Amino acid sequence: MDLSVVIPLYNEEENLVPLYEQLKAALEGTGREYEIIIVDDGSTDGSFEVLKRLHQDDGHLKVIRFRRNFGQTAAFAAGFDCSQGQVVITMDADLQNDPADIPLLLEKIEEGHDVVSGWRLPRQDPFLTRRLPSMLANWLISQVTGVHLHDYGCSLKAYRREVVKNVQLYGELHRFIPAIANWMGVSVAEVPVRHYPRRFGRSKYGLSRASRVLLDLLTVRFLLSYSTRPIHIFGGVGLISFVVGIGLGGYLSFVKFALGQEIADRPLLLLAILLMVLGVQLISIGLLGALVVRTYYEALGKPIYVVREVLDE
Ligand code: UDP
Ligand code: MG
């Protein structure tokens, strides 16, 4: 199998048939062996009935139906798990992405990149609620993860099989796959793709996504840098806090015993105590983290490295 196209879908009944037809045309045009995996993320409209009909007439179409709405990331994960293609393409089901752009992504993959991310140009979404938060998010994610992309939010992306196989998805982390993959040492590229306004159905997200993206970014940054050594971040901050606390305490003791002044009413005393307690707590959290990490990696038999190839003999 050359190509798997994974599409999460939640209540997109009217979009399905045109999506399917456009996809078919684009995929047949590539001349490769392909499969389409549509993950019905607990739709409550007639989407599944439409999918069933399409599936009956087409052996290339696999449909996975969730019991309830688990979210777009879970849908991607389910699609990845059952995909067999050497290259896995993801896209939205709402026709905002154009299946005719798939060959562009494939071309980039053939140039040797492992992840190719679409860059929606020009983006057809409202400015205030979508494009502005998205611009800020893209800038911030690029700065924090060191993987500079213009459009993290674009679902139209292509991955080599090894990438998909090695990335575990949780929560709403699908938009960070390029950043997570980059940690493995793969090469990430970007291509401009077309984007259209949504014609049928409604967007499933609102402005509240912005704060979740921010928290996810924090998680990703932490996991990428410290997941095997939590003591370095917690212990580092804890040590600074503890040392400053001890220093202040020493100074106050000097004031009390050598100079004979009262220190009970000094705010500095409170600060010294706070910093010392905080320091001990942060170091303890770091040590607990170290235990958790060992349990995690050893229980799952997960290596802490990713091998590209081995030359032996
Ligand atoms: N989607 C999904 N599960 C959800 C929410 C969305 O599978 O819980 C799908 C949805 O059907 C669409 C894609 O994810 O195919 C992107 O959703 P949407 O178009 O609402 O996001 P936007 O383009 O507005 O960011
Ligand atoms: Mg959309």
mmCIF file of N, CA, C and O and ligand atoms in Angstrom, residues 92 94 96 198, ligand 2:
data_model
loop_
_atom_site.group_PDB
_atom_site.id
_atom_site.type_symbol
_atom_site.label_atom_id
_atom_site.label_comp_id
_atom_site.label_asym_id
_atom_site.label_seq_id
_atom_site.Cartn_x
_atom_site.Cartn_y
_atom_site.Cartn_z
ATOM 1 N N ASP A 92 -9.142 17.503 6.565
ATOM 2 C CA ASP A 92 -10.466 17.716 7.144
ATOM 3 C C ASP A 92 -11.542 17.175 6.216
ATOM 4 O O ASP A 92 -11.333 17.056 5.011
ATOM 5 N N ASP A 94 -14.439 18.746 5.874
ATOM 6 C CA ASP A 94 -15.424 19.805 5.628
ATOM 7 C C ASP A 94 -15.202 20.537 4.306
ATOM 8 O O ASP A 94 -15.768 21.598 4.085
ATOM 9 N N GLN A 96 -12.777 22.232 3.387
ATOM 10 C CA GLN A 96 -11.959 23.446 3.465
ATOM 11 C C GLN A 96 -10.578 23.175 2.874
ATOM 12 O O GLN A 96 -9.922 24.076 2.383
ATOM 13 N N ARG A 198 -16.003 27.321 4.676
ATOM 14 C CA ARG A 198 -16.887 26.195 4.931
ATOM 15 C C ARG A 198 -18.234 26.461 4.267
ATOM 16 O O ARG A 198 -18.818 27.526 4.475
HETATM 17 MG MG MG B 2 -12.864 23.381 8.995
#
